[in-house]
XYZ file of C-alpha atoms in Angstrom:
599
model
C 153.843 66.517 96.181
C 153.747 66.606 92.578
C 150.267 65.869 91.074
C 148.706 63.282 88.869
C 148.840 63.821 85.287
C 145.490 65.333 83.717
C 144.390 62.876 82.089
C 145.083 60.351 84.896
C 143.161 62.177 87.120
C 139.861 62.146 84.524
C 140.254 58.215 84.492
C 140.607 57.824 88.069
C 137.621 60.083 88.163
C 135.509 57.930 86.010
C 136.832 54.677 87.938
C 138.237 53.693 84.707
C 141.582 52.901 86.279
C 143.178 50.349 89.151
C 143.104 52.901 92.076
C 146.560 52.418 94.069
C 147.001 49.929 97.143
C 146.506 53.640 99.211
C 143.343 54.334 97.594
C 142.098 50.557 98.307
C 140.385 51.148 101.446
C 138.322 54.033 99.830
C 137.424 52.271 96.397
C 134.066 52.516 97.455
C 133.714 56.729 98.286
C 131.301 58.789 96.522
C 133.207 60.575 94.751
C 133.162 64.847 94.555
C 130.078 64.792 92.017
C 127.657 67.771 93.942
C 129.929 68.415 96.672
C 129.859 72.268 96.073
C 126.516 71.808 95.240
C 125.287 70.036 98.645
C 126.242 73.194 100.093
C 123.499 75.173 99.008
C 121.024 72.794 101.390
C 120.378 73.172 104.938
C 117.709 71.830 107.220
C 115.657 74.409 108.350
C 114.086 74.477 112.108
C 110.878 75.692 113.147
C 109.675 79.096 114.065
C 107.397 80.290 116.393
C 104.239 83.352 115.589
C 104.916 86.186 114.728
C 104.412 89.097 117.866
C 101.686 91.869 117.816
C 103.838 94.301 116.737
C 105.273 92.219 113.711
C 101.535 91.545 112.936
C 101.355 95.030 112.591
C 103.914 95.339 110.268
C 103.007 92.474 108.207
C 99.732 94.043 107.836
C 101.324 97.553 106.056
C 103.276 95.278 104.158
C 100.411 93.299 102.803
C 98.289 96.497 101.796
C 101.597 98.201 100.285
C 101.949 95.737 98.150
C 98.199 95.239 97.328
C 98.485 98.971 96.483
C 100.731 98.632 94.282
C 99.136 95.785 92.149
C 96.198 97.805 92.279
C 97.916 100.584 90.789
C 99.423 98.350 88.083
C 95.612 97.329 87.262
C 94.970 100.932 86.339
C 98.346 101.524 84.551
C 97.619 98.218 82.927
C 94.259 99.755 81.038
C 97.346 101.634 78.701
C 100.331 100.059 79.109
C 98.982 96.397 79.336
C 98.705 94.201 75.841
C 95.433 95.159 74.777
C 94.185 93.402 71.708
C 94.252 94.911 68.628
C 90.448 94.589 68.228
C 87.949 93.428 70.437
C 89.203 96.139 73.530
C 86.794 95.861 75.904
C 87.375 99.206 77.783
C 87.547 101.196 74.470
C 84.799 104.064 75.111
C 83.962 103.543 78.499
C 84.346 107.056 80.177
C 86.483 105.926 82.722
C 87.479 102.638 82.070
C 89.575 103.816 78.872
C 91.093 107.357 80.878
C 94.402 105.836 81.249
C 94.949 105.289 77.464
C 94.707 108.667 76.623
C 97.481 109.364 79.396
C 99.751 107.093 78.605
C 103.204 108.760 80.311
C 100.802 108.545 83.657
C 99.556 105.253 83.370
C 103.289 104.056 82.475
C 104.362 105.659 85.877
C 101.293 103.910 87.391
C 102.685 100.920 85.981
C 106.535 101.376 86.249
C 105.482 102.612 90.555
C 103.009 99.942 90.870
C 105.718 97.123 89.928
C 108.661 98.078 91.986
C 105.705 98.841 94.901
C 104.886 94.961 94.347
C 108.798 93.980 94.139
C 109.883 96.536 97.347
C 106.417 94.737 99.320
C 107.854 91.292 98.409
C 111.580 92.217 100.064
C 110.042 93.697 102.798
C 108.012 90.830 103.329
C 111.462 88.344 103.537
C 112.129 89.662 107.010
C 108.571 87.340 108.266
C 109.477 84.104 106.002
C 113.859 83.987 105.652
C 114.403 86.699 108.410
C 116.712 89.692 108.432
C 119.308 89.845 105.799
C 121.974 91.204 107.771
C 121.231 88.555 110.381
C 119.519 85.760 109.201
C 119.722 85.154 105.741
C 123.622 86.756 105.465
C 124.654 84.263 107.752
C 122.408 81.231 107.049
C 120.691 81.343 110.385
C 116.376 80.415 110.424
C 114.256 83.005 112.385
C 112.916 83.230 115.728
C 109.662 83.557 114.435
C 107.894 83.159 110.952
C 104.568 84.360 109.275
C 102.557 81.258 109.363
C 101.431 79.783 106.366
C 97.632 81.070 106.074
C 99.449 84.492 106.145
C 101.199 83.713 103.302
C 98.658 82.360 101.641
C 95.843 85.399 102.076
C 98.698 87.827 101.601
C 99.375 86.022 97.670
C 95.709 86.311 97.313
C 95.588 89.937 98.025
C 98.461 90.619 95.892
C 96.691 88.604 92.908
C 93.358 89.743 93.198
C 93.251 93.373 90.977
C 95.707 91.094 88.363
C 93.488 88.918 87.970
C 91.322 91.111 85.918
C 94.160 93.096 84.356
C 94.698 92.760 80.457
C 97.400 90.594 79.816
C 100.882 92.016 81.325
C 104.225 92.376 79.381
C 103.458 89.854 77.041
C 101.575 88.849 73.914
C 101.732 84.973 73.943
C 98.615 84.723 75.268
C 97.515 85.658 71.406
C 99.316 83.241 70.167
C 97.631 80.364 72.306
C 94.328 81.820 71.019
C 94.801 82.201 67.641
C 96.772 77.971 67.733
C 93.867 76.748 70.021
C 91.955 78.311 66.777
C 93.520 76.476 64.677
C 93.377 73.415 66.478
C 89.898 73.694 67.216
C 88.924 74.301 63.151
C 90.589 71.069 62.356
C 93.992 72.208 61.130
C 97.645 70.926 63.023
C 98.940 73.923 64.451
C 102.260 72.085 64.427
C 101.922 72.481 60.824
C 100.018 75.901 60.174
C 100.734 78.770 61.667
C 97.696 81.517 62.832
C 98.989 83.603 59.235
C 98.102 80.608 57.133
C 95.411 78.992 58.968
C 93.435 81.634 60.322
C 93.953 84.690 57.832
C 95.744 87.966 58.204
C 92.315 89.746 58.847
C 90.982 87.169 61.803
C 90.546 88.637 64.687
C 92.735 86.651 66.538
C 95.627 86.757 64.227
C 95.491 90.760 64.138
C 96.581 90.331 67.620
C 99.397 87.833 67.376
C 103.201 89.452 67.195
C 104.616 89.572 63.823
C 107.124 88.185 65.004
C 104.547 84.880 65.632
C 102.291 84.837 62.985
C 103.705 82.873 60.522
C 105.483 79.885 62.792
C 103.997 77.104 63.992
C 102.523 76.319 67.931
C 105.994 74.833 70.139
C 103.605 73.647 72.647
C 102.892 70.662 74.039
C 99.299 69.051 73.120
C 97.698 68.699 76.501
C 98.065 72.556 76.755
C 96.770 73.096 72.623
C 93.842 70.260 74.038
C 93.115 72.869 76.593
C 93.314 76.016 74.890
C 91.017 73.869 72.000
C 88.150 73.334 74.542
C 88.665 77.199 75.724
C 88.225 78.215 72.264
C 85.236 76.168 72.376
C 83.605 77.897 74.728
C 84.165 81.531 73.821
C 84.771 81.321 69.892
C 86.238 84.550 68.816
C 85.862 86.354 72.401
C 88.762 87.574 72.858
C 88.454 88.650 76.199
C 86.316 85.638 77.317
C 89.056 83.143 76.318
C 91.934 85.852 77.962
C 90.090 85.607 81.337
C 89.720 81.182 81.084
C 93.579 80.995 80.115
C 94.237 83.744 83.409
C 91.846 80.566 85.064
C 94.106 77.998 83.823
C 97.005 80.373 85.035
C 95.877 80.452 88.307
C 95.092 76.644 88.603
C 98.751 76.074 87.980
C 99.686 78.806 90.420
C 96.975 77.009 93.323
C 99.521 73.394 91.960
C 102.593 75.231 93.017
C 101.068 76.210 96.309
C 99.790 72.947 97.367
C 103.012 71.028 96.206
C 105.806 73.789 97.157
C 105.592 73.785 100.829
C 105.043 69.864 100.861
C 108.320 69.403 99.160
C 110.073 71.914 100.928
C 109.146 69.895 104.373
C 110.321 66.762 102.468
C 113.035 68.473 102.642
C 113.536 69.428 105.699
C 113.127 73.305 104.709
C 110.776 75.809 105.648
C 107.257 75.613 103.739
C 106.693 79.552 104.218
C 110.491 80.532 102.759
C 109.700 78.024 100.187
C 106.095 80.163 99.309
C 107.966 83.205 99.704
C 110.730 82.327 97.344
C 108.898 80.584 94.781
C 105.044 81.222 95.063
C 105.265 84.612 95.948
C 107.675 85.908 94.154
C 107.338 88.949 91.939
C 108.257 87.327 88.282
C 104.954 84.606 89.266
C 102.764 87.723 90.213
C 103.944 89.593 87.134
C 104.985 87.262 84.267
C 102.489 84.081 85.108
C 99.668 85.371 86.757
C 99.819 88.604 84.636
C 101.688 87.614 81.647
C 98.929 84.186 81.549
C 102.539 81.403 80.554
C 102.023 78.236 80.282
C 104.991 77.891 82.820
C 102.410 77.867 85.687
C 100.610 75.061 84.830
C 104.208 73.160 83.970
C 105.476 73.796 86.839
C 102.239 73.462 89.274
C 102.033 70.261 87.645
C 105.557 69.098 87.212
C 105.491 69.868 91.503
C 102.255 67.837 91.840
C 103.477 64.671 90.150
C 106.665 64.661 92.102
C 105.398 65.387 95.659
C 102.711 62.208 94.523
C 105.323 59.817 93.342
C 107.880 60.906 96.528
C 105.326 60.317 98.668
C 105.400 56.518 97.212
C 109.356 56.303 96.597
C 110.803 57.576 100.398
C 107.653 55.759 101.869
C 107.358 52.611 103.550
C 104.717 50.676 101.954
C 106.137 48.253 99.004
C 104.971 49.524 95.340
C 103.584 46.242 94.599
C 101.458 43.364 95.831
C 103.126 41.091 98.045
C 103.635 37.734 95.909
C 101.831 39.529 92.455
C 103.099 41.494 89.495
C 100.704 44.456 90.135
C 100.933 47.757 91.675
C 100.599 48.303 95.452
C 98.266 51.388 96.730
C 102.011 53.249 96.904
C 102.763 51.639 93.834
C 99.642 53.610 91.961
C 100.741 56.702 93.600
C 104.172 56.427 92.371
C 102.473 55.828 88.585
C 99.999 58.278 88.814
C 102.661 60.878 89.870
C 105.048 59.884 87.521
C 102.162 60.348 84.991
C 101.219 63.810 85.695
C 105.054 64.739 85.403
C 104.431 63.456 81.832
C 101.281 65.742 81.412
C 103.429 68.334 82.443
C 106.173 67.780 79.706
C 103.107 68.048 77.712
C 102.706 71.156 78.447
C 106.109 72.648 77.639
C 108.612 69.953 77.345
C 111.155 71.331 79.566
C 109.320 69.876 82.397
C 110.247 65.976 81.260
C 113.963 66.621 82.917
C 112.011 65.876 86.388
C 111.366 62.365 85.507
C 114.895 62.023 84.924
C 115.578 62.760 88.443
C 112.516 60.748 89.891
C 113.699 57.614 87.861
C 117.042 58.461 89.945
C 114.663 58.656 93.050
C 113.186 55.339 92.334
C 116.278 53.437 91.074
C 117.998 54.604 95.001
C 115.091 53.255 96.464
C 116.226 49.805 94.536
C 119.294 49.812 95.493
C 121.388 51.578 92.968
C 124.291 53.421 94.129
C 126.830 55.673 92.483
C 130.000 54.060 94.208
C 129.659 50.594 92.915
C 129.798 51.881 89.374
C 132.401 54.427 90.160
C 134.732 53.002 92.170
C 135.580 49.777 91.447
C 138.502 47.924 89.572
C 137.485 47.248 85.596
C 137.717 43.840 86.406
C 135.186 43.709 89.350
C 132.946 46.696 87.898
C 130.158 44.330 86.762
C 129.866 42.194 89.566
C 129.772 45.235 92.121
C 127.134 47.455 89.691
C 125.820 44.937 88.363
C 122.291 45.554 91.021
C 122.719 49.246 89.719
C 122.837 49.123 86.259
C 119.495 46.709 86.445
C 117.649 49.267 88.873
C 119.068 52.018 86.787
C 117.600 50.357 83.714
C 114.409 49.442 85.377
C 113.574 52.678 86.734
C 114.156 54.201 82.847
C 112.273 51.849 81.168
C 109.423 52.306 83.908
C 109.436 56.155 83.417
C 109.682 55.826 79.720
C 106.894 53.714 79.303
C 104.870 56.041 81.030
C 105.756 58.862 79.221
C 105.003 56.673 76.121
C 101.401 55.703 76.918
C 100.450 60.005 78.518
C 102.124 60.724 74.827
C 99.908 58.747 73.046
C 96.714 58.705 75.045
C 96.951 62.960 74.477
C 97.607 62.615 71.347
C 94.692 60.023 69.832
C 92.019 62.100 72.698
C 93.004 65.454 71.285
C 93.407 64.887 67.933
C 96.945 66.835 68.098
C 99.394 63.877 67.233
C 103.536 64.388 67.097
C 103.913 66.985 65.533
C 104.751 69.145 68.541
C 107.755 66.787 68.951
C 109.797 68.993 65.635
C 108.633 72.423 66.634
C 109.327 72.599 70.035
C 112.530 74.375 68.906
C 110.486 77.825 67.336
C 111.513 80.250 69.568
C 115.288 80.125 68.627
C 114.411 82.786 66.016
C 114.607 85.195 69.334
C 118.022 86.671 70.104
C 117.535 87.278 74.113
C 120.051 88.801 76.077
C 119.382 86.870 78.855
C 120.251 83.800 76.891
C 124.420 82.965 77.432
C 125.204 81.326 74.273
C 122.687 84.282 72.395
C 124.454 86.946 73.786
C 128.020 86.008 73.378
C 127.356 85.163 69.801
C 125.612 88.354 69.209
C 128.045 90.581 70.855
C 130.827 89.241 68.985
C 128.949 89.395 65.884
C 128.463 92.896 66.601
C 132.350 93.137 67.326
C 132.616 91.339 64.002
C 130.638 94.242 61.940
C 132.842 96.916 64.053
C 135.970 95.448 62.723
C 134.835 95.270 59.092
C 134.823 91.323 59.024
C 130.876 91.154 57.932
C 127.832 90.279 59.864
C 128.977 86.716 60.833
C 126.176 86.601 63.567
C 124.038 83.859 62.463
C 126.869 81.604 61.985
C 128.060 82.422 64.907
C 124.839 81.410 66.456
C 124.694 77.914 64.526
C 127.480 76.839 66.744
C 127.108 78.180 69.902
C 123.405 77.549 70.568
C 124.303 73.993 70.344
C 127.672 73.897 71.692
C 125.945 75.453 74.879
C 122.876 72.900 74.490
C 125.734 70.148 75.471
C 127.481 71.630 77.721
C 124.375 71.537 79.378
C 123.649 68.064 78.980
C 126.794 67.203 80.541
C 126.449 69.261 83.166
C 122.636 67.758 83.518
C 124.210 63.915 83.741
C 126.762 64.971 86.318
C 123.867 66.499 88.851
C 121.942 63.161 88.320
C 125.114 61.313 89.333
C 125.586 64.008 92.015
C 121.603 62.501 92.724
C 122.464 58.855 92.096
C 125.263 59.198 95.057
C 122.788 60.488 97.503
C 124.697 64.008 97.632
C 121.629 65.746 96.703
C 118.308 65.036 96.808
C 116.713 64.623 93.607
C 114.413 67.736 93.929
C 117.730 70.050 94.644
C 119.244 68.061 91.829
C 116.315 68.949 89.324
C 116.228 72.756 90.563
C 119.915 72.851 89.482
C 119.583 71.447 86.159
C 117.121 73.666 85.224
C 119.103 76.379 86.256
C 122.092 75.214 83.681
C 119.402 74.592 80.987
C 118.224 78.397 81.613
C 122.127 79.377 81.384
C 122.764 77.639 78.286
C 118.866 77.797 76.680
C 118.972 79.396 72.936
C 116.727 81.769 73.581
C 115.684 82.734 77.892
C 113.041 84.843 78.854
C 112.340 86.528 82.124
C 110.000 84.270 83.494
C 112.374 80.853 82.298
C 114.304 81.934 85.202
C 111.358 80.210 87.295
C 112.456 77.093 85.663
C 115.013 76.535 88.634
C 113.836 79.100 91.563
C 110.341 77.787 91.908
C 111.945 73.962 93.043
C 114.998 75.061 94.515
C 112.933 77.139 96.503
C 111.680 74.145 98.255
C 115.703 72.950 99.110
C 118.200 75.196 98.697
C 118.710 77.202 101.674
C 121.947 78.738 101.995
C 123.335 82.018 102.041
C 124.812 81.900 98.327
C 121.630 81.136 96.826
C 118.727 82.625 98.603
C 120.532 86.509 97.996
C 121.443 86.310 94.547
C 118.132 85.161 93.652
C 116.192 87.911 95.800
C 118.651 90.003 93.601
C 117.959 88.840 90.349
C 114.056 88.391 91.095
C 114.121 92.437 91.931
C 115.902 92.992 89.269
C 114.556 91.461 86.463
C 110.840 92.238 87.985
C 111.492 96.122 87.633
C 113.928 95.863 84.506
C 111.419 94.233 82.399
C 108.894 97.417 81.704
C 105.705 97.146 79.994
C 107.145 99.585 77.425
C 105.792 99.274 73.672
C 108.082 99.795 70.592
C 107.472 103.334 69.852
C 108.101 104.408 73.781
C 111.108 106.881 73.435
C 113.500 107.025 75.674
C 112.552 110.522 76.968
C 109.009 108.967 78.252
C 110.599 106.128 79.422
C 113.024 107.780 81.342
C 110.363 110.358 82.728
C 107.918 107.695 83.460
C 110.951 105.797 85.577
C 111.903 108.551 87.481
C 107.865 109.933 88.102
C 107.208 106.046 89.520
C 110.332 106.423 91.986
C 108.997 109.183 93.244
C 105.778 108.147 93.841
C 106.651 104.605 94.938
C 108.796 106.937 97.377
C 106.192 108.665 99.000
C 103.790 105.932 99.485
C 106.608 104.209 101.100
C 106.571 107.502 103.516
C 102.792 107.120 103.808
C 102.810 103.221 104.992
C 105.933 103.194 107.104
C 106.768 106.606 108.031
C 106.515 106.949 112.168
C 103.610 109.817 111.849
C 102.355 111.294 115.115
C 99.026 109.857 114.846
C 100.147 106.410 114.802
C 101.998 107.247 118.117
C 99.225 108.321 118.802
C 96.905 105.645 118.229
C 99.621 103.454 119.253
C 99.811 105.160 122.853
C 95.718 104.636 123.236
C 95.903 101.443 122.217
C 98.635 100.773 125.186
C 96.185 102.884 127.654
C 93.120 101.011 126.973
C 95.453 97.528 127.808
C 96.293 99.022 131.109
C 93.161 99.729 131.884
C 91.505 96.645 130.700
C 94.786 94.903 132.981
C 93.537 96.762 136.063
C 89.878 96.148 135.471
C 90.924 92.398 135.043
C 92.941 91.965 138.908
């Protein structure tokens, strides 16, 4: 049968044609938007406890990988990003031994990490199950770690990080040395730590090069915070360090009280959900131990929506019966909606959730995507015409609230607009992870190979925002994928993060949380849970805390000294030795006995 013509095909698509008397009876289908998509999601059944034996196991796991951050700590006193001035271990007998070994506290480091990352894996087979049963197959388990295990197992993991120096990253300068600036008077939007603060300050000696002279591409509840922190502690470096680990965590403790409630909204386990997103290795690492804003984004960005769900897919009407003001549900669903605005004001890729929450809303009031789809051009506004008013209503009800959080932050903390032209800074960084940054830059580099010049700039000019709309279109079709009930707006959101990540100028290890922290909480399937247990492990070891003048002969020695070791203490946790048969065999005898005693 010969097929439609292209371009026929996109305006039948659209519903911008007279579908054919065979397609009359189906005028009103939903269309393929998020069909392949859909199949990531599956509802999840329970699990029962875990047996005495698997307790067992679960327990080695825990203090493996509580070992291993432990061991990180230590490796972290050299290889961590200590401030330029201000260290507060410098001189301490003990304290400061691992900087003057620095290829053994890298392999303390390097060990300790892919300890953490190998603990985490391990630890799957108790929330997903086995992979080559379970999870390879799309099956739930028997049985499941229940959720206080998870949670006192995270805890033990990110207790010796807590009072590690700040891990793989320097940002955490720069939010001192803007807070600085913030707090001093100045618009950090405006002046950057070089200008503002001096080349000599103490803060700014600690700030990247790269950072010093650009200004602050955060979000002014987060500057409002860091202001107050600076405050507080004035030029302590390591004071304000340990309150911006605090506000670190607090986002982390968000994302653990809104994860698994979300991930039972959607009819998915809350403990694979923790696992997947709470627990995983790049949160440990990069937001507990890097201290990014992320956390508190996304802990917040979670909060708001599992508040204004609880409002939208409830019961109760969201307003008065017979009066033009806001039922109990219909606060929730504005005070949710408003933290989801704090959150964008945080780091602004967070406002793409109230996108998908004003989808949420707009279902709830009776939009639908066939009406505006399907129908003849003649009938299309008397069959959407309910949709495009709920569609409109629900925008101009999250817009307004966005409007008011934006200017209530900005009169109480001084900060103003100016976030709203910076927010684009870190496009100066040419990441590898970033798509449309690393095919520019590779062919660049082919470019200079050939003799054609260094076109690479240029090349990234065009690119960067050629791949900013392909994901905006992508980003509209998974809201109509949303809007025709084919995924929940949650799954929706998880998946256009993930294309923003794709297609972001400039991506950085811990963006990738962007998408796996809520699709952790919905996507279930096969596909998606292994590839990103596979990245996650990847990236988590990949990224070392290296500094620029580690050659490549340390590196490499430090790699291979941490596989060994890491290797070993495997042995020593797992390894079948005779006197845990031993113990093991007691341990039976003592039951018998205490059976006989009992009959």
């Amino acid at each position: 049968m010969r097929r439609a013509p292209r371009l026929r095909r996109v305006l039948d698509h659209v519903g911008l044609t007279k579908p054919a008397k065979s397609d009359a009876p189906g005028v009103d289908r939903r269309g393929d938007y998020g069909v392949s998509v859909a199949k990531l999601h599956d509802r999840e059944r329970d699990a029962g406890p875990l047996t005495a034996d698997e307790n067992r196991r679960l327990l080695r796991i825990k203090l493996f990988g509580a070992t291993g951050s432990v061991l990180l700590l230590i490796g972290s006193l050299a290889t961590g990003q200590i401030p330029v001035l201000q260290n507060p271990v410098a001189g301490m007998r003990v304290l400061s031994l691992p900087s003057r070994m620095w290829s053994t506290a890298l392999t303390l480091s390097i060990g300790g990490t892919i300890m953490l990352v190998v603990a985490w894996l391990l630890l799957g087979r108790f929330a997903v199950g086995r992979f080559g049963v379970e999870v390879l197959h799309g099956r739930s388990p028997e049985r499941r770690m229940t959720r206080a295990q998870a949670d006192r197992t995270l805890l033990v993991w990110i207790a010796p990080i807590i009072v590690a120096p700040p891990l793989l990253s320097k940002d955490v300068y720069s939010y001192l040395a803007q807070s600085a600036i913030a707090y001093h008077g100045m618009d950090p939007y405006k002046v950057s730590p070089l200008r503002g603060l001096g080349v000599e300050n103490v803060l700014t000696r600690s700030v990247p090069n790269l950072w010093r002279d650009t200004p602050a591409p955060y979000g002014p509840f987060f500057l409002w915070i860091g202001k107050g922190i600076t405050a507080v502690t004035g030029d302590s470096i390591t004071a304000a360090i340990f309150l911006h680990r605090v506000v670190a965590l607090i986002g982390l403790a968000l994302i653990v009280w809104a994860l698994p409630r979300l991930a039972r909204r959607c009819g998915v386990s809350p403990v694979a959900a923790l696992w997947l997103g709470a627990m995983n290795p790049l949160v440990i690492l990069h937001l507990v131990g890097g201290i990014h804003n992320e956390s508190l984004m996304l802990g917040m960005m979670l909060v708001g929506l599992e508040l204004a769900f609880r409002a939208v897919y409830g019961t109760e009407s969201l307003r008065l019966e017979g009066r033009p003001l806001p039922s109990r549900a219909g606060w929730l669903l504005l005070a949710g909606t408003a933290v989801v605005a704090l959150s964008a004001l945080v780091k602004v890729t967070s406002i793409l959730a109230l996108g998908f929450l004003g989808i949420a809303l707009a279902r709830r009031w009776g939009a639908t995507l066939p009406s505006l789809r399907g129908a003849p051009v003649r009938q299309w506004w008397s069959r959407s015409r309910t949709t495009v008013y709920t569609l409109t209503a629900s925008a101009a009800l999250m817009a307004v609230v966005l409007l008011v959080v934006m200017l209530l932050v900005a009169l109480a903390s001084g900060l103003g607009f100016g976030w709203l032209s910076t927010t684009s800074t870190g496009a100066i960084v040419r990441s590898w992870m970033s798509l449309p940054t690393l095919a520019s830059v590779t062919t660049g580099r082919l470019g200079i190979y050939l003799g054609l010049g260094d076109q690479t700039q240029a090349l990234l000019d065009v690119v960067r925002p050629l791949g900013e709309l392909v994901a905006a279109i992508f980003v509209i079709r998974w809201m109509l994928a949303a809007l025709a009930g084919r995924l929940h707006p949650l799954g929706a959101l998880g998946v256009s993060m993930a294309t923003v990540v794709v297609f972001f100028p400039f991506v950085q290890a811990w963006y990738l949380l962007w998408a796996v922290i809520p699709l952790a909480a919905w996507a279930t399937r096969p596909w998606f849970r292994i590839s990103t247990i596979a990245v996650t492990a990847i990236i988590a070891i990949v990224v070392m805390p290296t500094s620029s003048n580690t050659s490549g002969v340390v590196l490499a020695q430090g790699l291979l000294a941490g596989v060994i070791m890491v290797a070993v203490m495997t042995a020593l946790f797992f390894e079948d030795w005779p006197w845990r048969r031993l113990r093991r065999r007691r341990s039976a005898d003592a039951d018998g006995d205490r059976t006989v005693s009992g009959t």
